Amino acid sequence: MKKSLISMFLFFLSLSVVIAQKTTTYPTKFTVALDGSGDFKSIQEAIMAFRDHSQQRVILFIKNGTYHEKVTIPANKPNLHLVGESREGVVITNGDYSGKTYPNGQKDAVGKTQFSTYNSYTLLVDAPDIVLENLTIVNSAGRVGQAVALHVEGDRFVCKNCTLLGNQDTLYAAREGTRQFYVNCQIEGTTDYLFGKAIVVFKSCTLKSLSDSYITAAATPDYQPFGFVFFDCKLTADSTAKKVFLGRPWRPACKTVFIRTEMGSHILPIGWNNWGNPANEKTVLYAEYQSTGEGANPSKRVAWSRQLSKKELRIYTLENIFGTKEPIKNWWNREE
């Protein structure tokens, strides 16, 4: 009798635990405001308050203000949607750069005392399924070398209606095989301000060159079918920038394609650069389709670049680029 009572007690205890687990709810929205009117004053604090490994989309609404923070979205915080109150009003800014000494005599995990390109970011996205919308990210270090504004390692990343400001290496689309989608964004920089190994689509974006240099420096692995693809974008420049290349190869098998892109007069007629290594000319894929504007000079482009035919253009769909067999229905590569 005593054993049966104990067994019954343990059964109901375990049942109550299961019920409690099923009924536990987690916040799906937080608000950040510098004036204290939200749940947090710090973006980083708010990110860390969300449930780890959430399978439910959660929203972080950020009120207007200039947030002087170095922000990380770690791998255990997926499914976050950071939404700014307004694109111009929400500014996340930091000023680290490669070669800058860590404060207070600090060293990193491998004993180095200075920042590198890879940890100079203002905002790092290390988790999958992240959306950034209606905000501005700035690396304020100035023209001191490599200084990243946005560094993205996570898969299925979306950046909508955002502004990314920096100089050299503004956007680091880092990890090979990951998929990133930038829609209606303004990105500014000097040298290689779009670089990395990822599969990236830029749609209806404006890219502003601030000096005579290079826009892209893709590092596409040789086994990866797509690198950087631009649809219906616009290439503009500061008044001091007169001689700008579309790209140069950070790695020999890089792939960069501009489709229906309006190019200003700052784009050099030859278009592309081999980074001082003629061997790269045999391995890169540099191509265009129906470029327009004063910088569109298909007859004067380097011989080792290509002008795509209509038939070749057919492979450049979101389904093919992002590797999905079904029509695009997932939230991460929609424009809506």
mmCIF file of C-alpha atoms in Angstrom:
data_model
loop_
_atom_site.group_PDB
_atom_site.id
_atom_site.type_symbol
_atom_site.label_atom_id
_atom_site.label_comp_id
_atom_site.label_asym_id
_atom_site.label_seq_id
_atom_site.Cartn_x
_atom_site.Cartn_y
_atom_site.Cartn_z
ATOM 1 C CA MET A 1 0.000 0.000 0.000
ATOM 2 C CA LYS A 2 2.813 2.370 0.970
ATOM 3 C CA LYS A 3 4.678 1.717 -2.313
ATOM 4 C CA SER A 4 1.542 2.365 -4.363
ATOM 5 C CA LEU A 5 1.011 5.702 -2.609
ATOM 6 C CA ILE A 6 4.595 6.705 -3.297
ATOM 7 C CA SER A 7 4.247 5.669 -6.945
ATOM 8 C CA MET A 8 1.024 7.650 -7.265
ATOM 9 C CA PHE A 9 2.659 10.694 -5.669
ATOM 10 C CA LEU A 10 5.613 10.530 -8.063
ATOM 11 C CA PHE A 11 3.251 10.143 -11.024
ATOM 12 C CA PHE A 12 1.234 13.246 -10.135
ATOM 13 C CA LEU A 13 4.428 15.164 -9.372
ATOM 14 C CA SER A 14 5.875 14.383 -12.812
ATOM 15 C CA LEU A 15 2.529 15.204 -14.439
ATOM 16 C CA SER A 16 2.444 18.599 -12.739
ATOM 17 C CA VAL A 17 5.970 19.315 -13.989
ATOM 18 C CA VAL A 18 4.969 18.458 -17.569
ATOM 19 C CA ILE A 19 1.875 20.656 -17.344
ATOM 20 C CA ALA A 20 3.935 23.503 -15.915
ATOM 21 C CA GLN A 21 6.435 23.172 -18.723
ATOM 22 C CA LYS A 22 3.696 23.244 -21.344
ATOM 23 C CA THR A 23 2.042 26.310 -19.852
ATOM 24 C CA THR A 24 5.218 28.341 -19.343
ATOM 25 C CA THR A 25 5.186 31.422 -21.567
ATOM 26 C CA TYR A 26 8.075 33.625 -22.587
ATOM 27 C CA PRO A 27 8.011 37.259 -23.665
ATOM 28 C CA THR A 28 7.885 37.715 -27.424
ATOM 29 C CA LYS A 29 8.526 41.451 -27.457
ATOM 30 C CA PHE A 30 10.781 43.879 -25.602
ATOM 31 C CA THR A 31 11.266 47.609 -26.062
ATOM 32 C CA VAL A 32 14.560 49.457 -25.748
ATOM 33 C CA ALA A 33 14.557 53.186 -25.032
ATOM 34 C CA LEU A 34 17.378 55.402 -23.866
ATOM 35 C CA ASP A 35 14.988 57.547 -21.836
ATOM 36 C CA GLY A 36 13.890 54.599 -19.695
ATOM 37 C CA SER A 37 10.388 54.369 -21.158
ATOM 38 C CA GLY A 38 10.985 50.805 -22.422
ATOM 39 C CA ASP A 39 11.934 47.510 -20.829
ATOM 40 C CA PHE A 40 15.663 48.177 -21.278
ATOM 41 C CA LYS A 41 17.996 51.088 -21.988
ATOM 42 C CA SER A 42 20.594 48.849 -23.678
ATOM 43 C CA ILE A 43 20.154 46.819 -26.872
ATOM 44 C CA GLN A 44 22.614 44.190 -25.650
ATOM 45 C CA GLU A 45 20.773 43.761 -22.341
ATOM 46 C CA ALA A 46 17.518 43.219 -24.199
ATOM 47 C CA ILE A 47 19.029 40.635 -26.554
ATOM 48 C CA MET A 48 20.371 38.627 -23.629
ATOM 49 C CA ALA A 49 16.947 38.700 -21.923
ATOM 50 C CA PHE A 50 15.267 36.702 -24.694
ATOM 51 C CA ARG A 51 14.892 32.957 -24.269
ATOM 52 C CA ASP A 52 17.848 30.891 -25.518
ATOM 53 C CA HIS A 53 17.290 28.817 -28.681
ATOM 54 C CA SER A 54 13.804 30.191 -29.205
ATOM 55 C CA GLN A 55 11.827 28.589 -32.021
ATOM 56 C CA GLN A 56 9.331 31.433 -31.908
ATOM 57 C CA ARG A 57 9.969 34.782 -33.548
ATOM 58 C CA VAL A 58 10.514 37.505 -30.982
ATOM 59 C CA ILE A 59 10.648 41.244 -31.577
ATOM 60 C CA LEU A 60 12.988 43.830 -30.134
ATOM 61 C CA PHE A 61 11.537 47.276 -30.793
ATOM 62 C CA ILE A 62 14.142 50.016 -30.534
ATOM 63 C CA LYS A 63 13.013 53.592 -29.939
ATOM 64 C CA ASN A 64 14.801 56.495 -31.575
ATOM 65 C CA GLY A 65 18.160 57.389 -30.088
ATOM 66 C CA THR A 66 21.900 57.005 -30.597
ATOM 67 C CA TYR A 67 23.049 53.791 -28.916
ATOM 68 C CA HIS A 68 26.791 53.804 -28.215
ATOM 69 C CA GLU A 69 27.176 50.025 -28.005
ATOM 70 C CA LYS A 70 29.163 47.112 -29.377
ATOM 71 C CA VAL A 71 26.344 44.624 -29.916
ATOM 72 C CA THR A 72 26.509 40.842 -30.297
ATOM 73 C CA ILE A 73 23.622 38.517 -31.168
ATOM 74 C CA PRO A 74 25.133 35.213 -29.990
ATOM 75 C CA ALA A 75 24.463 31.831 -31.580
ATOM 76 C CA ASN A 76 22.017 30.841 -28.831
ATOM 77 C CA LYS A 77 19.669 33.766 -29.608
ATOM 78 C CA PRO A 78 18.055 32.911 -32.983
ATOM 79 C CA ASN A 79 14.752 34.197 -34.339
ATOM 80 C CA LEU A 80 15.192 37.805 -33.234
ATOM 81 C CA HIS A 81 13.686 40.667 -35.222
ATOM 82 C CA LEU A 82 15.258 44.009 -34.355
ATOM 83 C CA VAL A 83 12.963 46.816 -35.522
ATOM 84 C CA GLY A 84 13.868 50.462 -35.238
ATOM 85 C CA GLU A 85 11.322 53.198 -34.667
ATOM 86 C CA SER A 86 12.803 54.930 -37.713
ATOM 87 C CA ARG A 87 15.719 54.259 -40.025
ATOM 88 C CA GLU A 88 17.418 57.610 -39.419
ATOM 89 C CA GLY A 89 16.407 57.881 -35.774
ATOM 90 C CA VAL A 90 17.857 54.614 -34.449
ATOM 91 C CA VAL A 91 21.657 54.678 -34.643
ATOM 92 C CA ILE A 92 23.919 51.950 -33.236
ATOM 93 C CA THR A 93 27.501 53.186 -33.230
ATOM 94 C CA ASN A 94 30.958 52.091 -32.125
ATOM 95 C CA GLY A 95 34.519 52.918 -33.143
ATOM 96 C CA ASP A 96 36.734 49.835 -32.960
ATOM 97 C CA TYR A 97 39.168 49.073 -35.781
ATOM 98 C CA SER A 98 41.946 46.665 -36.708
ATOM 99 C CA GLY A 99 45.080 47.605 -34.775
ATOM 100 C CA LYS A 100 43.288 49.461 -31.990
ATOM 101 C CA THR A 101 44.624 48.442 -28.570
ATOM 102 C CA TYR A 102 42.195 46.742 -26.208
ATOM 103 C CA PRO A 103 41.321 48.903 -23.204
ATOM 104 C CA ASN A 104 42.859 48.414 -19.766
ATOM 105 C CA GLY A 105 45.663 46.168 -21.016
ATOM 106 C CA GLN A 106 43.230 43.389 -21.974
ATOM 107 C CA LYS A 107 44.143 40.437 -24.192
ATOM 108 C CA ASP A 108 41.906 38.235 -26.294
ATOM 109 C CA ALA A 109 41.612 34.450 -26.164
ATOM 110 C CA VAL A 110 44.809 33.964 -28.168
ATOM 111 C CA GLY A 111 46.810 36.567 -26.290
ATOM 112 C CA LYS A 112 46.575 39.446 -28.761
ATOM 113 C CA THR A 113 46.356 42.974 -27.394
ATOM 114 C CA GLN A 114 44.705 44.621 -30.391
ATOM 115 C CA PHE A 115 41.462 44.358 -32.332
ATOM 116 C CA SER A 116 41.515 42.669 -35.730
ATOM 117 C CA THR A 117 39.193 43.170 -38.694
ATOM 118 C CA TYR A 118 37.065 40.276 -37.481
ATOM 119 C CA ASN A 119 36.206 41.694 -34.058
ATOM 120 C CA SER A 120 36.166 45.386 -34.987
ATOM 121 C CA TYR A 121 32.401 45.233 -35.645
ATOM 122 C CA THR A 122 29.735 47.490 -34.216
ATOM 123 C CA LEU A 123 27.117 44.714 -34.522
ATOM 124 C CA LEU A 124 27.839 40.978 -34.828
ATOM 125 C CA VAL A 125 25.122 38.518 -35.900
ATOM 126 C CA ASP A 126 26.237 35.022 -34.915
ATOM 127 C CA ALA A 127 22.763 33.445 -34.711
ATOM 128 C CA PRO A 128 20.558 32.200 -37.570
ATOM 129 C CA ASP A 129 17.166 33.626 -38.530
ATOM 130 C CA ILE A 130 17.852 37.232 -37.581
ATOM 131 C CA VAL A 131 16.118 40.256 -39.130
ATOM 132 C CA LEU A 132 17.305 43.865 -38.877
ATOM 133 C CA GLU A 133 14.846 46.538 -39.986
ATOM 134 C CA ASN A 134 14.621 50.339 -39.969
ATOM 135 C CA LEU A 135 17.892 51.258 -38.279
ATOM 136 C CA THR A 136 21.397 52.578 -38.893
ATOM 137 C CA ILE A 137 24.653 50.829 -37.952
ATOM 138 C CA VAL A 138 27.847 52.886 -37.876
ATOM 139 C CA ASN A 139 31.522 52.208 -37.402
ATOM 140 C CA SER A 140 32.742 55.654 -36.400
ATOM 141 C CA ALA A 141 36.492 54.882 -36.375
ATOM 142 C CA GLY A 142 37.109 56.908 -39.525
ATOM 143 C CA ARG A 143 39.726 56.189 -42.191
ATOM 144 C CA VAL A 144 42.084 54.165 -40.041
ATOM 145 C CA GLY A 145 42.005 50.891 -41.978
ATOM 146 C CA GLN A 146 39.659 47.941 -41.553
ATOM 147 C CA ALA A 147 36.701 48.821 -39.351
ATOM 148 C CA VAL A 148 33.514 46.744 -39.696
ATOM 149 C CA ALA A 149 30.050 48.127 -39.033
ATOM 150 C CA LEU A 150 28.041 44.893 -39.527
ATOM 151 C CA HIS A 151 29.552 41.381 -39.301
ATOM 152 C CA VAL A 152 27.172 38.510 -40.160
ATOM 153 C CA GLU A 153 27.949 34.831 -39.507
ATOM 154 C CA GLY A 154 24.367 33.506 -39.192
ATOM 155 C CA ASP A 155 22.294 31.777 -41.868
ATOM 156 C CA ARG A 156 18.958 33.074 -43.240
ATOM 157 C CA PHE A 157 19.781 36.666 -42.364
ATOM 158 C CA VAL A 158 17.686 39.617 -43.560
ATOM 159 C CA CYS A 159 18.499 43.315 -43.477
ATOM 160 C CA LYS A 160 15.623 45.556 -44.606
ATOM 161 C CA ASN A 161 15.483 49.333 -44.918
ATOM 162 C CA CYS A 162 18.750 49.810 -43.039
ATOM 163 C CA THR A 163 21.758 52.093 -43.416
ATOM 164 C CA LEU A 164 25.303 50.764 -42.918
ATOM 165 C CA LEU A 165 28.001 53.408 -42.575
ATOM 166 C CA GLY A 166 31.754 52.970 -42.437
ATOM 167 C CA ASN A 167 34.904 53.277 -44.502
ATOM 168 C CA GLN A 168 37.042 50.204 -45.240
ATOM 169 C CA ASP A 169 35.223 46.871 -44.732
ATOM 170 C CA THR A 170 31.803 48.270 -43.756
ATOM 171 C CA LEU A 171 29.927 44.968 -44.247
ATOM 172 C CA TYR A 172 31.506 41.593 -43.553
ATOM 173 C CA ALA A 173 29.264 38.870 -45.010
ATOM 174 C CA ALA A 174 31.415 36.285 -43.375
ATOM 175 C CA ARG A 175 30.653 32.594 -43.200
ATOM 176 C CA GLU A 176 30.692 30.401 -46.307
ATOM 177 C CA GLY A 177 27.415 28.688 -47.142
ATOM 178 C CA THR A 178 25.306 31.146 -45.138
ATOM 179 C CA ARG A 179 22.554 33.058 -46.919
ATOM 180 C CA GLN A 180 22.013 36.790 -46.502
ATOM 181 C CA PHE A 181 19.415 39.112 -48.042
ATOM 182 C CA TYR A 182 19.713 42.917 -48.068
ATOM 183 C CA VAL A 183 16.680 44.830 -49.316
ATOM 184 C CA ASN A 184 16.363 48.584 -49.797
ATOM 185 C CA CYS A 185 19.530 49.323 -47.838
ATOM 186 C CA GLN A 186 22.039 52.182 -48.075
ATOM 187 C CA ILE A 187 25.649 51.015 -47.642
ATOM 188 C CA GLU A 188 28.624 53.388 -47.674
ATOM 189 C CA GLY A 189 32.363 52.835 -47.554
ATOM 190 C CA THR A 190 35.776 53.294 -49.132
ATOM 191 C CA THR A 191 37.727 50.079 -49.817
ATOM 192 C CA ASP A 192 36.239 46.561 -50.085
ATOM 193 C CA TYR A 193 33.224 47.758 -48.150
ATOM 194 C CA LEU A 194 31.294 44.627 -49.113
ATOM 195 C CA PHE A 195 33.429 41.538 -48.458
ATOM 196 C CA GLY A 196 33.246 37.914 -47.340
ATOM 197 C CA LYS A 197 32.479 34.302 -48.209
ATOM 198 C CA ALA A 198 28.683 34.225 -47.834
ATOM 199 C CA ILE A 199 25.917 33.828 -50.430
ATOM 200 C CA VAL A 200 24.465 37.333 -50.544
ATOM 201 C CA VAL A 201 21.666 39.003 -52.471
ATOM 202 C CA PHE A 202 21.402 42.794 -52.552
ATOM 203 C CA LYS A 203 18.064 43.989 -53.926
ATOM 204 C CA SER A 204 17.167 47.627 -54.581
ATOM 205 C CA CYS A 205 20.124 48.823 -52.504
ATOM 206 C CA THR A 206 22.178 52.001 -52.904
ATOM 207 C CA LEU A 207 25.944 51.607 -52.594
ATOM 208 C CA LYS A 208 27.913 54.812 -52.070
ATOM 209 C CA SER A 209 31.676 54.873 -52.619
ATOM 210 C CA LEU A 210 33.464 57.480 -50.507
ATOM 211 C CA SER A 211 36.856 57.297 -52.251
ATOM 212 C CA ASP A 212 38.648 55.914 -55.303
ATOM 213 C CA SER A 213 38.849 52.208 -54.507
ATOM 214 C CA TYR A 214 36.923 48.922 -54.731
ATOM 215 C CA ILE A 215 33.280 48.185 -53.871
ATOM 216 C CA THR A 216 33.399 44.402 -53.403
ATOM 217 C CA ALA A 217 35.954 41.848 -52.271
ATOM 218 C CA ALA A 218 34.151 38.535 -52.348
ATOM 219 C CA ALA A 219 35.920 35.393 -51.123
ATOM 220 C CA THR A 220 33.531 32.787 -52.535
ATOM 221 C CA PRO A 221 34.767 29.188 -52.023
ATOM 222 C CA ASP A 222 35.280 27.347 -55.308
ATOM 223 C CA TYR A 223 32.537 24.805 -54.517
ATOM 224 C CA GLN A 224 29.914 27.497 -53.779
ATOM 225 C CA PRO A 225 27.799 28.312 -56.875
ATOM 226 C CA PHE A 226 26.945 31.892 -55.871
ATOM 227 C CA GLY A 227 28.721 34.733 -54.113
ATOM 228 C CA PHE A 228 27.460 38.343 -54.253
ATOM 229 C CA VAL A 229 24.452 39.031 -56.507
ATOM 230 C CA PHE A 230 23.002 42.524 -57.014
ATOM 231 C CA PHE A 231 19.490 43.078 -58.376
ATOM 232 C CA ASP A 232 18.223 46.525 -59.410
ATOM 233 C CA CYS A 233 20.740 48.400 -57.276
ATOM 234 C CA LYS A 234 22.271 51.864 -57.666
ATOM 235 C CA LEU A 235 25.970 52.733 -57.445
ATOM 236 C CA THR A 236 26.658 56.302 -56.327
ATOM 237 C CA ALA A 237 29.726 58.147 -55.045
ATOM 238 C CA ASP A 238 30.992 61.055 -53.016
ATOM 239 C CA SER A 239 32.095 63.992 -55.162
ATOM 240 C CA THR A 240 35.745 63.110 -54.483
ATOM 241 C CA ALA A 241 35.422 59.527 -55.779
ATOM 242 C CA LYS A 242 36.157 59.398 -59.519
ATOM 243 C CA LYS A 243 37.806 56.009 -60.119
ATOM 244 C CA VAL A 244 36.063 53.053 -58.534
ATOM 245 C CA PHE A 245 36.250 49.347 -59.424
ATOM 246 C CA LEU A 246 33.216 47.072 -59.126
ATOM 247 C CA GLY A 247 35.341 44.524 -57.312
ATOM 248 C CA ARG A 248 38.546 42.627 -56.750
ATOM 249 C CA PRO A 249 38.995 38.994 -55.655
ATOM 250 C CA TRP A 250 39.818 38.472 -51.983
ATOM 251 C CA ARG A 251 40.013 34.777 -52.923
ATOM 252 C CA PRO A 252 40.590 33.377 -56.438
ATOM 253 C CA ALA A 253 37.193 31.716 -57.007
ATOM 254 C CA CYS A 254 35.088 34.728 -56.001
ATOM 255 C CA LYS A 255 31.777 35.371 -57.764
ATOM 256 C CA THR A 256 30.143 38.791 -58.119
ATOM 257 C CA VAL A 257 27.268 39.584 -60.474
ATOM 258 C CA PHE A 258 25.450 42.890 -61.086
ATOM 259 C CA ILE A 259 21.990 42.588 -62.665
ATOM 260 C CA ARG A 260 20.115 45.670 -63.941
ATOM 261 C CA THR A 261 22.294 47.977 -61.840
ATOM 262 C CA GLU A 262 22.494 51.742 -62.381
ATOM 263 C CA MET A 263 26.155 52.761 -62.286
ATOM 264 C CA GLY A 264 27.443 56.314 -61.882
ATOM 265 C CA SER A 265 30.337 57.857 -63.798
ATOM 266 C CA HIS A 266 32.733 56.998 -60.969
ATOM 267 C CA ILE A 267 32.817 53.362 -62.116
ATOM 268 C CA LEU A 268 35.917 52.766 -64.220
ATOM 269 C CA PRO A 269 35.285 51.552 -67.791
ATOM 270 C CA ILE A 270 37.348 48.377 -67.223
ATOM 271 C CA GLY A 271 35.131 47.595 -64.226
ATOM 272 C CA TRP A 272 37.161 44.955 -62.443
ATOM 273 C CA ASN A 273 40.592 44.455 -60.856
ATOM 274 C CA ASN A 274 42.583 41.200 -60.489
ATOM 275 C CA TRP A 275 44.240 42.234 -57.169
ATOM 276 C CA GLY A 276 47.666 42.209 -58.791
ATOM 277 C CA ASN A 277 47.470 38.546 -59.752
ATOM 278 C CA PRO A 278 46.711 37.624 -63.391
ATOM 279 C CA ALA A 279 46.008 34.030 -62.317
ATOM 280 C CA ASN A 280 42.796 35.273 -60.676
ATOM 281 C CA GLU A 281 41.464 36.166 -64.114
ATOM 282 C CA LYS A 282 41.070 32.456 -64.890
ATOM 283 C CA THR A 283 39.159 31.584 -61.720
ATOM 284 C CA VAL A 284 36.828 34.491 -60.857
ATOM 285 C CA LEU A 285 33.257 34.981 -62.083
ATOM 286 C CA TYR A 286 32.660 38.679 -62.661
ATOM 287 C CA ALA A 287 29.531 39.372 -64.664
ATOM 288 C CA GLU A 288 26.835 41.926 -65.480
ATOM 289 C CA TYR A 289 23.427 42.017 -67.111
ATOM 290 C CA GLN A 290 21.897 45.201 -68.523
ATOM 291 C CA SER A 291 23.918 47.669 -66.473
ATOM 292 C CA THR A 292 22.804 51.268 -67.045
ATOM 293 C CA GLY A 293 24.172 54.751 -66.400
ATOM 294 C CA GLU A 294 27.450 56.463 -67.237
ATOM 295 C CA GLY A 295 29.429 53.715 -65.535
ATOM 296 C CA ALA A 296 27.958 50.968 -67.708
ATOM 297 C CA ASN A 297 30.572 50.212 -70.384
ATOM 298 C CA PRO A 298 30.178 46.595 -71.523
ATOM 299 C CA SER A 299 32.482 47.028 -74.524
ATOM 300 C CA LYS A 300 35.308 48.394 -72.353
ATOM 301 C CA ARG A 301 35.158 45.917 -69.496
ATOM 302 C CA VAL A 302 38.150 43.642 -68.900
ATOM 303 C CA ALA A 303 38.112 40.676 -71.259
ATOM 304 C CA TRP A 304 37.940 38.195 -68.389
ATOM 305 C CA SER A 305 34.575 39.515 -67.154
ATOM 306 C CA ARG A 306 31.264 38.545 -68.731
ATOM 307 C CA GLN A 307 28.017 40.034 -69.959
ATOM 308 C CA LEU A 308 25.285 37.499 -69.195
ATOM 309 C CA SER A 309 22.869 36.306 -71.856
ATOM 310 C CA LYS A 310 19.133 35.989 -71.179
ATOM 311 C CA LYS A 311 19.607 32.239 -70.968
ATOM 312 C CA GLU A 312 22.369 32.553 -68.399
ATOM 313 C CA LEU A 313 20.247 35.008 -66.416
ATOM 314 C CA ARG A 314 17.669 32.286 -65.720
ATOM 315 C CA ILE A 315 19.729 30.721 -62.959
ATOM 316 C CA TYR A 316 19.702 33.975 -60.990
ATOM 317 C CA THR A 317 16.512 33.475 -59.012
ATOM 318 C CA LEU A 318 16.171 33.601 -55.254
ATOM 319 C CA GLU A 319 15.271 29.909 -55.263
ATOM 320 C CA ASN A 320 18.487 28.953 -57.016
ATOM 321 C CA ILE A 321 20.737 31.378 -55.213
ATOM 322 C CA PHE A 322 19.462 30.435 -51.769
ATOM 323 C CA GLY A 323 19.212 26.741 -52.604
ATOM 324 C CA THR A 324 15.491 26.141 -52.122
ATOM 325 C CA LYS A 325 13.577 23.724 -54.356
ATOM 326 C CA GLU A 326 10.131 25.142 -53.604
ATOM 327 C CA PRO A 327 8.976 28.684 -54.461
ATOM 328 C CA ILE A 328 10.212 31.280 -52.016
ATOM 329 C CA LYS A 329 7.797 31.306 -49.086
ATOM 330 C CA ASN A 330 10.027 31.550 -46.039
ATOM 331 C CA TRP A 331 10.071 34.836 -44.146
ATOM 332 C CA TRP A 332 13.850 35.190 -44.494
ATOM 333 C CA ASN A 333 13.943 35.857 -48.199
ATOM 334 C CA ARG A 334 10.731 37.742 -48.674
ATOM 335 C CA GLU A 335 10.582 41.428 -49.458
ATOM 336 C CA GLU A 336 7.248 42.028 -47.745
#
